[in-house]
mmCIF file of C-alpha atoms and ligand atoms in Angstrom:
data_model
loop_
_atom_site.group_PDB
_atom_site.id
_atom_site.type_symbol
_atom_site.label_atom_id
_atom_site.label_comp_id
_atom_site.label_asym_id
_atom_site.label_seq_id
_atom_site.Cartn_x
_atom_site.Cartn_y
_atom_site.Cartn_z
ATOM 1 C CA MET A 64 -80.035 -34.032 -169.636
ATOM 2 C CA ALA A 65 -82.902 -35.816 -170.826
ATOM 3 C CA TYR A 66 -85.455 -34.248 -173.052
ATOM 4 C CA SER A 67 -89.036 -33.305 -171.720
ATOM 5 C CA VAL A 68 -91.864 -31.754 -173.318
ATOM 6 C CA THR A 69 -92.488 -28.239 -172.214
ATOM 7 C CA LYS A 70 -95.275 -26.098 -173.224
ATOM 8 C CA LEU A 71 -94.880 -23.604 -176.038
ATOM 9 C CA ASP A 72 -95.335 -19.507 -175.466
ATOM 10 C CA ASP A 73 -94.321 -18.826 -179.027
ATOM 11 C CA TYR A 74 -96.085 -20.500 -181.707
ATOM 12 C CA SER A 75 -94.735 -18.658 -184.656
ATOM 13 C CA PRO A 76 -93.159 -20.970 -187.645
ATOM 14 C CA ALA A 77 -89.367 -20.377 -186.918
ATOM 15 C CA ALA A 78 -90.454 -21.181 -182.805
ATOM 16 C CA LEU A 79 -92.005 -24.424 -183.956
ATOM 17 C CA ASP A 80 -89.232 -25.550 -186.615
ATOM 18 C CA ALA A 81 -86.929 -24.941 -183.469
ATOM 19 C CA ALA A 82 -88.871 -27.027 -181.166
ATOM 20 C CA VAL A 83 -89.340 -29.790 -183.479
ATOM 21 C CA ARG A 84 -85.850 -29.768 -184.192
ATOM 22 C CA ASP A 85 -85.181 -30.227 -180.697
ATOM 23 C CA LEU A 86 -87.183 -33.005 -180.417
ATOM 24 C CA LEU A 87 -86.281 -34.965 -183.305
ATOM 25 C CA SER A 88 -82.714 -34.483 -181.882
ATOM 26 C CA ALA A 89 -83.418 -35.879 -178.972
ATOM 27 C CA VAL A 90 -85.271 -38.896 -180.357
ATOM 28 C CA THR A 91 -82.320 -39.894 -182.566
ATOM 29 C CA GLN A 92 -79.527 -39.408 -179.486
ATOM 30 C CA GLU A 93 -81.722 -41.614 -177.639
ATOM 31 C CA ALA A 94 -82.081 -44.109 -180.542
ATOM 32 C CA GLY A 95 -78.319 -44.437 -181.063
ATOM 33 C CA ALA A 96 -77.943 -44.963 -177.106
ATOM 34 C CA VAL A 97 -80.167 -48.129 -177.109
ATOM 35 C CA ILE A 98 -77.988 -51.367 -177.207
ATOM 36 C CA GLY A 99 -80.439 -54.465 -175.576
ATOM 37 C CA GLU A 100 -83.730 -55.980 -175.999
ATOM 38 C CA ASN A 101 -84.613 -54.330 -172.305
ATOM 39 C CA ASP A 102 -83.423 -50.856 -173.816
ATOM 40 C CA SER A 103 -85.186 -50.978 -176.768
ATOM 41 C CA LYS A 104 -88.625 -51.780 -175.132
ATOM 42 C CA LEU A 105 -87.874 -48.972 -172.520
ATOM 43 C CA PHE A 106 -87.011 -46.561 -175.509
ATOM 44 C CA ARG A 107 -90.412 -47.540 -177.072
ATOM 45 C CA ASP A 108 -92.431 -46.740 -173.696
ATOM 46 C CA ARG A 109 -90.381 -43.231 -172.983
ATOM 47 C CA TRP A 110 -91.353 -41.758 -176.569
ATOM 48 C CA MET A 111 -94.585 -44.128 -177.684
ATOM 49 C CA ALA A 112 -97.160 -45.232 -174.559
ATOM 50 C CA ARG A 113 -100.473 -44.338 -174.879
ATOM 51 C CA LYS A 114 -101.094 -43.025 -171.572
ATOM 52 C CA ASN A 115 -97.595 -40.272 -171.466
ATOM 53 C CA GLY A 116 -95.398 -40.989 -173.930
ATOM 54 C CA ILE A 117 -93.470 -38.295 -175.163
ATOM 55 C CA LEU A 118 -95.971 -38.396 -178.372
ATOM 56 C CA THR A 119 -98.854 -38.269 -175.992
ATOM 57 C CA GLN A 120 -97.847 -35.120 -174.235
ATOM 58 C CA ILE A 121 -96.888 -33.012 -177.490
ATOM 59 C CA ASN A 122 -100.247 -34.126 -178.442
ATOM 60 C CA ASP A 123 -101.551 -32.386 -174.935
ATOM 61 C CA LEU A 124 -99.120 -29.718 -174.382
ATOM 62 C CA TRP A 125 -98.462 -28.695 -177.759
ATOM 63 C CA LEU A 126 -101.655 -29.384 -180.020
ATOM 64 C CA LYS A 127 -104.485 -28.894 -177.738
ATOM 65 C CA ALA A 128 -103.104 -26.143 -175.628
ATOM 66 C CA ALA A 129 -102.391 -24.093 -179.180
ATOM 67 C CA PRO A 130 -104.687 -21.245 -180.045
ATOM 68 C CA GLY A 131 -107.262 -21.529 -182.672
ATOM 69 C CA PRO A 132 -105.083 -19.633 -185.113
ATOM 70 C CA ALA A 133 -101.964 -21.796 -184.739
ATOM 71 C CA LYS A 134 -103.673 -25.358 -184.308
ATOM 72 C CA ARG A 135 -103.332 -26.501 -188.000
ATOM 73 C CA GLU A 136 -99.615 -25.075 -188.203
ATOM 74 C CA VAL A 137 -98.787 -27.351 -184.662
ATOM 75 C CA GLY A 138 -101.157 -30.062 -185.887
ATOM 76 C CA ALA A 139 -98.823 -30.607 -189.047
ATOM 77 C CA ARG A 140 -95.924 -30.633 -187.440
ATOM 78 C CA VAL A 141 -96.846 -32.642 -184.464
ATOM 79 C CA ASN A 142 -98.268 -35.577 -187.574
ATOM 80 C CA GLN A 143 -94.666 -35.350 -188.707
ATOM 81 C CA LEU A 144 -92.966 -36.132 -185.738
ATOM 82 C CA LYS A 145 -95.406 -39.192 -184.953
ATOM 83 C CA THR A 146 -93.818 -40.530 -188.228
ATOM 84 C CA GLU A 147 -90.370 -39.550 -187.429
ATOM 85 C CA VAL A 148 -90.803 -40.831 -183.852
ATOM 86 C CA GLU A 149 -92.032 -44.416 -184.841
ATOM 87 C CA ARG A 150 -89.864 -44.757 -187.760
ATOM 88 C CA ALA A 151 -87.047 -44.382 -185.207
ATOM 89 C CA VAL A 152 -88.332 -46.439 -182.528
ATOM 90 C CA ASP A 153 -89.197 -49.102 -185.260
ATOM 91 C CA ALA A 154 -85.254 -49.065 -186.623
ATOM 92 C CA ALA A 155 -83.476 -49.092 -183.055
ATOM 93 C CA GLN A 156 -85.901 -52.349 -182.452
ATOM 94 C CA GLN A 157 -84.981 -54.102 -185.858
ATOM 95 C CA ARG A 158 -81.234 -53.221 -185.205
ATOM 96 C CA ILE A 159 -81.625 -54.608 -181.712
ATOM 97 C CA SER A 160 -82.902 -57.950 -183.063
ATOM 98 C CA ASN A 161 -80.863 -58.016 -186.096
ATOM 99 C CA SER A 162 -77.848 -57.870 -184.109
ATOM 100 C CA ALA A 163 -79.742 -60.675 -181.042
ATOM 101 C CA SER A 164 -80.047 -62.562 -184.346
ATOM 102 C CA LYS A 165 -76.459 -62.070 -185.409
ATOM 103 C CA SER A 166 -74.811 -63.460 -181.840
ATOM 104 C CA ARG A 167 -77.284 -66.160 -181.961
ATOM 105 C CA PHE A 168 -76.069 -67.560 -185.615
ATOM 106 C CA ASP A 169 -72.583 -66.561 -184.833
ATOM 107 C CA SER A 170 -72.841 -68.715 -181.448
ATOM 108 C CA GLU A 171 -74.596 -71.935 -183.198
ATOM 109 C CA ARG A 172 -72.763 -71.430 -186.720
ATOM 110 C CA LEU A 173 -71.438 -74.613 -188.036
ATOM 111 C CA ASP A 174 -67.543 -75.212 -188.866
ATOM 112 C CA ILE A 175 -68.022 -77.317 -191.808
ATOM 113 C CA THR A 176 -64.173 -77.878 -192.256
ATOM 114 C CA LEU A 177 -63.928 -79.430 -188.245
ATOM 115 C CA PRO A 178 -63.671 -83.009 -188.327
ATOM 116 C CA GLY A 179 -66.533 -85.387 -187.800
ATOM 117 C CA ILE A 180 -67.490 -87.678 -185.097
ATOM 118 C CA ARG A 181 -66.356 -90.901 -186.019
ATOM 119 C CA ARG A 182 -68.058 -93.851 -184.545
ATOM 120 C CA PRO A 183 -66.516 -97.168 -184.404
ATOM 121 C CA LEU A 184 -67.387 -99.757 -186.606
ATOM 122 C CA GLY A 185 -69.204 -102.901 -184.673
ATOM 123 C CA ALA A 186 -67.881 -106.511 -185.682
ATOM 124 C CA GLU A 187 -69.271 -109.932 -185.123
ATOM 125 C CA HIS A 188 -69.546 -111.219 -181.677
ATOM 126 C CA PRO A 189 -66.375 -113.727 -181.429
ATOM 127 C CA VAL A 190 -69.699 -116.747 -180.439
ATOM 128 C CA LEU A 191 -71.583 -115.851 -183.140
ATOM 129 C CA ARG A 192 -68.619 -115.457 -185.392
ATOM 130 C CA THR A 193 -67.430 -119.082 -184.702
ATOM 131 C CA MET A 194 -70.862 -120.311 -184.862
ATOM 132 C CA ASN A 195 -71.294 -118.915 -188.222
ATOM 133 C CA GLU A 196 -68.099 -120.225 -189.373
ATOM 134 C CA ILE A 197 -69.188 -123.744 -188.565
ATOM 135 C CA VAL A 198 -72.218 -123.577 -190.149
ATOM 136 C CA GLN A 199 -70.296 -122.053 -193.138
ATOM 137 C CA VAL A 200 -68.557 -125.175 -193.244
ATOM 138 C CA PHE A 201 -71.568 -127.509 -193.548
ATOM 139 C CA ARG A 202 -73.674 -125.314 -196.087
ATOM 140 C CA ALA A 203 -70.617 -125.875 -198.077
ATOM 141 C CA MET A 204 -71.472 -129.605 -198.184
ATOM 142 C CA GLY A 205 -74.874 -128.982 -198.983
ATOM 143 C CA TYR A 206 -76.657 -129.220 -195.400
ATOM 144 C CA SER A 207 -79.323 -126.320 -194.735
ATOM 145 C CA VAL A 208 -79.916 -124.548 -192.205
ATOM 146 C CA ALA A 209 -82.497 -125.068 -189.522
ATOM 147 C CA GLU A 210 -83.298 -123.173 -186.381
ATOM 148 C CA GLY A 211 -86.049 -123.754 -183.840
ATOM 149 C CA PRO A 212 -87.885 -121.794 -180.660
ATOM 150 C CA GLU A 213 -85.853 -121.464 -177.533
ATOM 151 C CA ILE A 214 -88.826 -122.762 -175.224
ATOM 152 C CA GLU A 215 -89.779 -126.193 -176.292
ATOM 153 C CA THR A 216 -91.909 -129.287 -174.772
ATOM 154 C CA ASP A 217 -90.341 -131.795 -173.174
ATOM 155 C CA TYR A 218 -91.744 -134.481 -175.680
ATOM 156 C CA LEU A 219 -89.230 -132.903 -178.071
ATOM 157 C CA ASN A 220 -86.582 -131.832 -175.934
ATOM 158 C CA PHE A 221 -86.137 -135.201 -174.226
ATOM 159 C CA GLU A 222 -88.778 -137.548 -175.005
ATOM 160 C CA ALA A 223 -88.683 -137.885 -179.084
ATOM 161 C CA LEU A 224 -85.044 -137.802 -178.514
ATOM 162 C CA ASN A 225 -85.483 -141.282 -176.753
ATOM 163 C CA PHE A 226 -84.321 -139.660 -173.279
ATOM 164 C CA PRO A 227 -86.461 -142.277 -170.726
ATOM 165 C CA PRO A 228 -89.337 -140.917 -168.784
ATOM 166 C CA ASN A 229 -86.872 -140.779 -165.597
ATOM 167 C CA HIS A 230 -83.587 -139.828 -166.963
ATOM 168 C CA PRO A 231 -81.485 -137.590 -164.968
ATOM 169 C CA ALA A 232 -81.324 -134.862 -167.608
ATOM 170 C CA ARG A 233 -84.798 -133.733 -166.563
ATOM 171 C CA ASP A 234 -84.006 -132.933 -163.380
ATOM 172 C CA THR A 235 -84.192 -129.522 -162.274
ATOM 173 C CA GLN A 236 -80.677 -129.270 -161.501
ATOM 174 C CA ASP A 237 -80.327 -129.549 -164.858
ATOM 175 C CA THR A 238 -83.288 -128.252 -166.768
ATOM 176 C CA ILE A 239 -85.069 -125.099 -166.613
ATOM 177 C CA PHE A 240 -88.675 -125.873 -166.564
ATOM 178 C CA VAL A 241 -91.392 -122.953 -167.188
ATOM 179 C CA ALA A 242 -92.958 -123.116 -163.869
ATOM 180 C CA GLY A 243 -96.855 -123.685 -162.849
ATOM 181 C CA GLN A 244 -97.274 -126.828 -165.243
ATOM 182 C CA GLU A 245 -97.562 -129.882 -162.549
ATOM 183 C CA ARG A 246 -100.860 -130.448 -163.942
ATOM 184 C CA LYS A 247 -99.696 -130.785 -167.596
ATOM 185 C CA PRO A 248 -98.875 -134.419 -168.754
ATOM 186 C CA GLN A 249 -95.028 -134.439 -168.645
ATOM 187 C CA ARG A 250 -94.672 -134.288 -172.409
ATOM 188 C CA ASP A 251 -96.617 -131.291 -172.930
ATOM 189 C CA ARG A 252 -94.516 -129.220 -170.206
ATOM 190 C CA LEU A 253 -92.851 -126.547 -171.397
ATOM 191 C CA LEU A 254 -89.031 -125.817 -170.550
ATOM 192 C CA LEU A 255 -85.900 -124.296 -171.946
ATOM 193 C CA ARG A 256 -84.468 -126.368 -174.607
ATOM 194 C CA THR A 257 -81.416 -128.312 -173.115
ATOM 195 C CA HIS A 258 -79.952 -128.392 -176.520
ATOM 196 C CA THR A 259 -80.762 -127.908 -180.073
ATOM 197 C CA SER A 260 -81.666 -131.615 -180.625
ATOM 198 C CA PRO A 261 -85.267 -130.746 -180.934
ATOM 199 C CA VAL A 262 -84.845 -128.993 -184.012
ATOM 200 C CA GLN A 263 -83.677 -132.010 -185.552
ATOM 201 C CA ILE A 264 -87.096 -133.775 -184.712
ATOM 202 C CA ARG A 265 -89.160 -130.677 -186.149
ATOM 203 C CA ALA A 266 -86.768 -130.563 -189.277
ATOM 204 C CA MET A 267 -87.801 -134.491 -189.629
ATOM 205 C CA MET A 268 -91.307 -133.844 -188.788
ATOM 206 C CA ALA A 269 -91.459 -131.122 -191.690
ATOM 207 C CA THR A 270 -89.292 -132.645 -194.161
ATOM 208 C CA PRO A 271 -89.481 -136.247 -195.506
ATOM 209 C CA PRO A 272 -85.746 -138.181 -196.004
ATOM 210 C CA PRO A 273 -83.653 -137.764 -197.433
ATOM 211 C CA ILE A 274 -82.162 -134.922 -195.302
ATOM 212 C CA ARG A 275 -79.402 -132.728 -194.497
ATOM 213 C CA VAL A 276 -79.805 -129.989 -191.685
ATOM 214 C CA VAL A 277 -77.067 -128.141 -189.616
ATOM 215 C CA VAL A 278 -78.769 -126.429 -186.683
ATOM 216 C CA PRO A 279 -77.319 -123.632 -185.121
ATOM 217 C CA GLY A 280 -79.023 -121.743 -181.630
ATOM 218 C CA LYS A 281 -78.663 -120.845 -177.902
ATOM 219 C CA VAL A 282 -79.590 -123.556 -175.154
ATOM 220 C CA HIS A 283 -79.895 -123.371 -171.173
ATOM 221 C CA ARG A 284 -79.177 -125.522 -168.674
ATOM 222 C CA ALA A 285 -79.376 -124.699 -164.799
ATOM 223 C CA ASP A 286 -75.383 -124.376 -164.206
ATOM 224 C CA THR A 287 -73.706 -122.199 -162.047
ATOM 225 C CA ALA A 288 -71.710 -119.882 -163.742
ATOM 226 C CA ASP A 289 -67.985 -120.160 -163.847
ATOM 227 C CA ALA A 290 -64.913 -120.188 -166.086
ATOM 228 C CA THR A 291 -65.899 -123.166 -168.480
ATOM 229 C CA HIS A 292 -69.811 -122.957 -167.223
ATOM 230 C CA SER A 293 -72.506 -120.671 -168.422
ATOM 231 C CA PRO A 294 -76.336 -121.318 -168.092
ATOM 232 C CA ILE A 295 -76.858 -120.284 -171.597
ATOM 233 C CA PHE A 296 -74.340 -121.294 -174.825
ATOM 234 C CA HIS A 297 -74.639 -121.901 -177.838
ATOM 235 C CA GLN A 298 -74.713 -125.220 -179.935
ATOM 236 C CA VAL A 299 -74.465 -126.314 -183.637
ATOM 237 C CA GLU A 300 -75.756 -129.798 -184.408
ATOM 238 C CA GLY A 301 -76.184 -131.869 -187.536
ATOM 239 C CA LEU A 302 -78.094 -134.530 -188.913
ATOM 240 C CA ALA A 303 -77.929 -136.282 -192.597
ATOM 241 C CA VAL A 304 -80.627 -139.435 -193.004
ATOM 242 C CA ASP A 305 -80.532 -141.263 -196.435
ATOM 243 C CA SER A 306 -80.611 -144.631 -197.584
ATOM 244 C CA ASN A 307 -77.642 -146.067 -196.985
ATOM 245 C CA ILE A 308 -75.534 -143.788 -194.707
ATOM 246 C CA THR A 309 -72.802 -145.666 -192.628
ATOM 247 C CA PHE A 310 -70.659 -144.813 -189.492
ATOM 248 C CA SER A 311 -67.814 -144.289 -192.294
ATOM 249 C CA ASP A 312 -69.829 -141.300 -193.782
ATOM 250 C CA LEU A 313 -69.938 -140.176 -190.159
ATOM 251 C CA LYS A 314 -66.409 -140.036 -189.625
ATOM 252 C CA GLY A 315 -65.798 -138.506 -193.433
ATOM 253 C CA THR A 316 -67.738 -135.656 -192.969
ATOM 254 C CA LEU A 317 -66.644 -134.790 -189.526
ATOM 255 C CA ASP A 318 -63.150 -135.415 -190.641
ATOM 256 C CA HIS A 319 -63.264 -133.226 -193.667
ATOM 257 C CA ALA A 320 -65.267 -130.202 -191.039
ATOM 258 C CA MET A 321 -62.663 -130.309 -188.617
ATOM 259 C CA LYS A 322 -59.676 -129.654 -191.346
ATOM 260 C CA ALA A 323 -61.458 -127.364 -193.151
ATOM 261 C CA PHE A 324 -62.270 -125.221 -190.152
ATOM 262 C CA PHE A 325 -58.963 -125.653 -188.216
ATOM 263 C CA GLY A 326 -57.085 -126.523 -190.919
ATOM 264 C CA SER A 327 -55.545 -129.159 -193.143
ATOM 265 C CA ASN A 328 -53.061 -130.734 -190.612
ATOM 266 C CA VAL A 329 -56.039 -131.737 -188.300
ATOM 267 C CA LYS A 330 -56.321 -135.396 -187.678
ATOM 268 C CA THR A 331 -59.716 -136.647 -185.978
ATOM 269 C CA ARG A 332 -59.974 -139.610 -183.274
ATOM 270 C CA PHE A 333 -63.206 -141.297 -182.548
ATOM 271 C CA PHE A 334 -64.009 -142.876 -179.057
ATOM 272 C CA PRO A 335 -66.991 -145.017 -178.073
ATOM 273 C CA SER A 336 -69.617 -142.568 -176.003
ATOM 274 C CA PHE A 337 -73.292 -142.634 -175.146
ATOM 275 C CA PHE A 338 -76.175 -140.594 -175.930
ATOM 276 C CA PRO A 339 -79.669 -141.617 -175.587
ATOM 277 C CA PHE A 340 -80.358 -140.391 -179.782
ATOM 278 C CA THR A 341 -77.557 -142.177 -181.270
ATOM 279 C CA GLU A 342 -76.587 -145.678 -181.334
ATOM 280 C CA PRO A 343 -73.436 -146.348 -181.440
ATOM 281 C CA SER A 344 -72.233 -142.920 -180.380
ATOM 282 C CA ALA A 345 -68.781 -141.525 -180.088
ATOM 283 C CA ASP A 346 -66.639 -138.504 -179.180
ATOM 284 C CA VAL A 347 -64.330 -137.410 -181.388
ATOM 285 C CA SER A 348 -61.308 -135.469 -180.763
ATOM 286 C CA VAL A 349 -59.108 -133.425 -183.222
ATOM 287 C CA THR A 350 -55.262 -133.576 -182.549
ATOM 288 C CA CYS A 351 -54.239 -130.451 -180.761
ATOM 289 C CA PHE A 352 -54.035 -127.143 -183.132
ATOM 290 C CA LYS A 353 -51.616 -125.652 -180.681
ATOM 291 C CA CYS A 354 -49.048 -128.101 -180.401
ATOM 292 C CA GLY A 355 -50.230 -130.029 -183.525
ATOM 293 C CA GLY A 356 -50.399 -133.449 -181.326
ATOM 294 C CA LYS A 357 -46.970 -133.133 -179.646
ATOM 295 C CA GLY A 358 -48.357 -132.442 -176.086
ATOM 296 C CA CYS A 359 -48.895 -128.638 -174.304
ATOM 297 C CA ARG A 360 -50.762 -127.316 -171.653
ATOM 298 C CA LEU A 361 -53.919 -126.283 -173.714
ATOM 299 C CA CYS A 362 -54.594 -130.667 -174.766
ATOM 300 C CA LYS A 363 -53.006 -131.296 -171.050
ATOM 301 C CA MET A 364 -50.154 -132.895 -172.581
ATOM 302 C CA SER A 365 -52.232 -135.839 -174.709
ATOM 303 C CA GLY A 366 -52.095 -133.849 -178.391
ATOM 304 C CA TRP A 367 -55.365 -134.601 -178.623
ATOM 305 C CA ILE A 368 -58.449 -132.287 -177.656
ATOM 306 C CA GLU A 369 -62.189 -133.449 -177.265
ATOM 307 C CA LEU A 370 -64.691 -131.232 -179.275
ATOM 308 C CA LEU A 371 -68.056 -132.703 -180.224
ATOM 309 C CA GLY A 372 -70.005 -136.079 -179.735
ATOM 310 C CA CYS A 373 -72.187 -137.673 -182.303
ATOM 311 C CA GLY A 374 -73.363 -141.226 -183.484
ATOM 312 C CA MET A 375 -75.686 -142.838 -185.722
ATOM 313 C CA VAL A 376 -79.538 -142.184 -185.493
ATOM 314 C CA ASP A 377 -81.054 -144.512 -182.950
ATOM 315 C CA PRO A 378 -84.061 -146.077 -184.990
ATOM 316 C CA ASN A 379 -85.918 -145.397 -182.016
ATOM 317 C CA VAL A 380 -85.889 -141.929 -182.733
ATOM 318 C CA PHE A 381 -86.900 -142.559 -185.993
ATOM 319 C CA GLN A 382 -90.319 -143.912 -184.727
ATOM 320 C CA PHE A 383 -91.203 -140.837 -183.523
ATOM 321 C CA VAL A 384 -91.154 -139.249 -187.179
ATOM 322 C CA LYS A 385 -91.996 -142.643 -188.922
ATOM 323 C CA SER A 386 -95.115 -141.626 -190.492
ATOM 324 C CA ASN A 387 -93.452 -138.941 -191.895
ATOM 325 C CA GLY A 388 -91.289 -141.622 -194.669
ATOM 326 C CA TYR A 389 -88.609 -142.147 -191.494
ATOM 327 C CA ASP A 390 -88.945 -145.860 -191.735
ATOM 328 C CA SER A 391 -85.276 -147.470 -189.853
ATOM 329 C CA ARG A 392 -85.754 -150.496 -192.408
ATOM 330 C CA LYS A 393 -84.763 -148.326 -195.017
ATOM 331 C CA ILE A 394 -83.011 -145.375 -193.991
ATOM 332 C CA SER A 395 -80.664 -144.592 -191.758
ATOM 333 C CA GLY A 396 -78.453 -141.701 -190.138
ATOM 334 C CA PHE A 397 -76.277 -139.599 -188.265
ATOM 335 C CA ALA A 398 -76.032 -136.969 -186.255
ATOM 336 C CA PHE A 399 -73.441 -134.795 -184.024
ATOM 337 C CA GLY A 400 -73.444 -131.861 -182.032
ATOM 338 C CA MET A 401 -70.768 -129.770 -180.758
ATOM 339 C CA GLY A 402 -70.548 -126.296 -178.336
ATOM 340 C CA VAL A 403 -69.587 -122.977 -179.762
ATOM 341 C CA GLU A 404 -68.443 -121.640 -176.966
ATOM 342 C CA ARG A 405 -65.994 -124.130 -176.162
ATOM 343 C CA ILE A 406 -64.776 -124.085 -180.091
ATOM 344 C CA ALA A 407 -64.002 -120.456 -179.622
ATOM 345 C CA MET A 408 -62.366 -121.083 -176.502
ATOM 346 C CA LEU A 409 -59.986 -123.097 -177.907
ATOM 347 C CA LYS A 410 -59.762 -121.362 -181.068
ATOM 348 C CA TYR A 411 -59.078 -118.058 -179.754
ATOM 349 C CA GLY A 412 -57.060 -119.137 -176.858
ATOM 350 C CA ILE A 413 -59.826 -117.236 -174.128
ATOM 351 C CA ASP A 414 -59.565 -119.005 -170.773
ATOM 352 C CA ASP A 415 -63.008 -117.888 -169.285
ATOM 353 C CA ILE A 416 -65.790 -118.646 -170.522
ATOM 354 C CA GLN A 417 -67.951 -115.622 -169.038
ATOM 355 C CA LEU A 418 -65.619 -113.322 -171.163
ATOM 356 C CA PHE A 419 -68.094 -113.702 -173.964
ATOM 357 C CA TYR A 420 -70.910 -112.447 -171.874
ATOM 358 C CA GLN A 421 -69.457 -109.751 -169.984
ATOM 359 C CA GLY A 422 -70.026 -107.127 -173.186
ATOM 360 C CA ASP A 423 -66.539 -105.644 -172.593
ATOM 361 C CA VAL A 424 -65.189 -103.940 -175.115
ATOM 362 C CA ARG A 425 -61.936 -104.148 -174.376
ATOM 363 C CA PHE A 426 -62.092 -108.096 -174.489
ATOM 364 C CA LEU A 427 -64.639 -108.049 -177.934
ATOM 365 C CA GLU A 428 -62.532 -105.027 -179.886
ATOM 366 C CA GLN A 429 -59.883 -107.774 -179.953
ATOM 367 C CA PHE A 430 -61.955 -109.870 -182.701
ATOM 368 C CA ALA A 431 -63.158 -106.797 -184.757
HETATM 369 ZN ZN1 ZN B 265 -51.771 -129.263 -177.483
#
């Protein structure tokens, strides 16, 4: 039965002590039954609420109702009870909040002996890896590296590279032009570069001869994506200009580069070709690095794989940078270019160029 305050009939010290004992035993017992935040609040209200808490009741029913001579004895005991009850209420509350924080601590406890979460290490993308490897071959031969913007002017992408004004490569089927430039003169119109060659012009505009520069980068064409075409791909081009540079230097350089890249058994072969910016021009094939030249599916049984284009820089191109010392009567040079994806596909035996761009980890982790 819950404790309730009753009026006192007997104000003798012995009777007062007995009433105090009953009350203290009740508060102790109730304090022990408090097991949660809610209990603790109810317990505090029951005993200490200003309006009708038990302490208020004993103040009214015991002290105020006491006859004059007994007030002193009653007052002393009521004060003592207040202190005891407050202590019991505080202690109960403390116990509850300790156990709440302990259980939170237990639930949030870190087990430092558990193994951690292992983050997989990233790896170079096969296209960038191939591009860096090609660049490295030329760096080792003393070439410096140049890069340029992907948005270029028609002038740098075509005109300064000796493309005549109505060359079909400008056709929007091949070249992606920035929209809304019809009022501009053609040479000022902006486009997504279709090759890294404009960087060769930029390099010659910035540096007088001699120059040896290799140009890696991303290029864009309005091609439909399929197993061998992508509207975005990567190239590495190179340019060497000096006095007395001959086609033999070009052959020797590319032969060395292909051996450095594919292995010393590889042979190179040059076929006549055409590019607007080189004269004469050549396509370069290497002996198939799968069958060694015997003939297999990769090389379509020919024993050779066509890998890059090259040639002697057309004197017309030097005209555009003549003011920076490129006088075609005194200097000559060669240029070459290759598609990075094509080389990576051949090197790693990949039959679909789209695999490079799909971001499928199952494909990419093979190169990690
Ligand atoms: Zn082969």
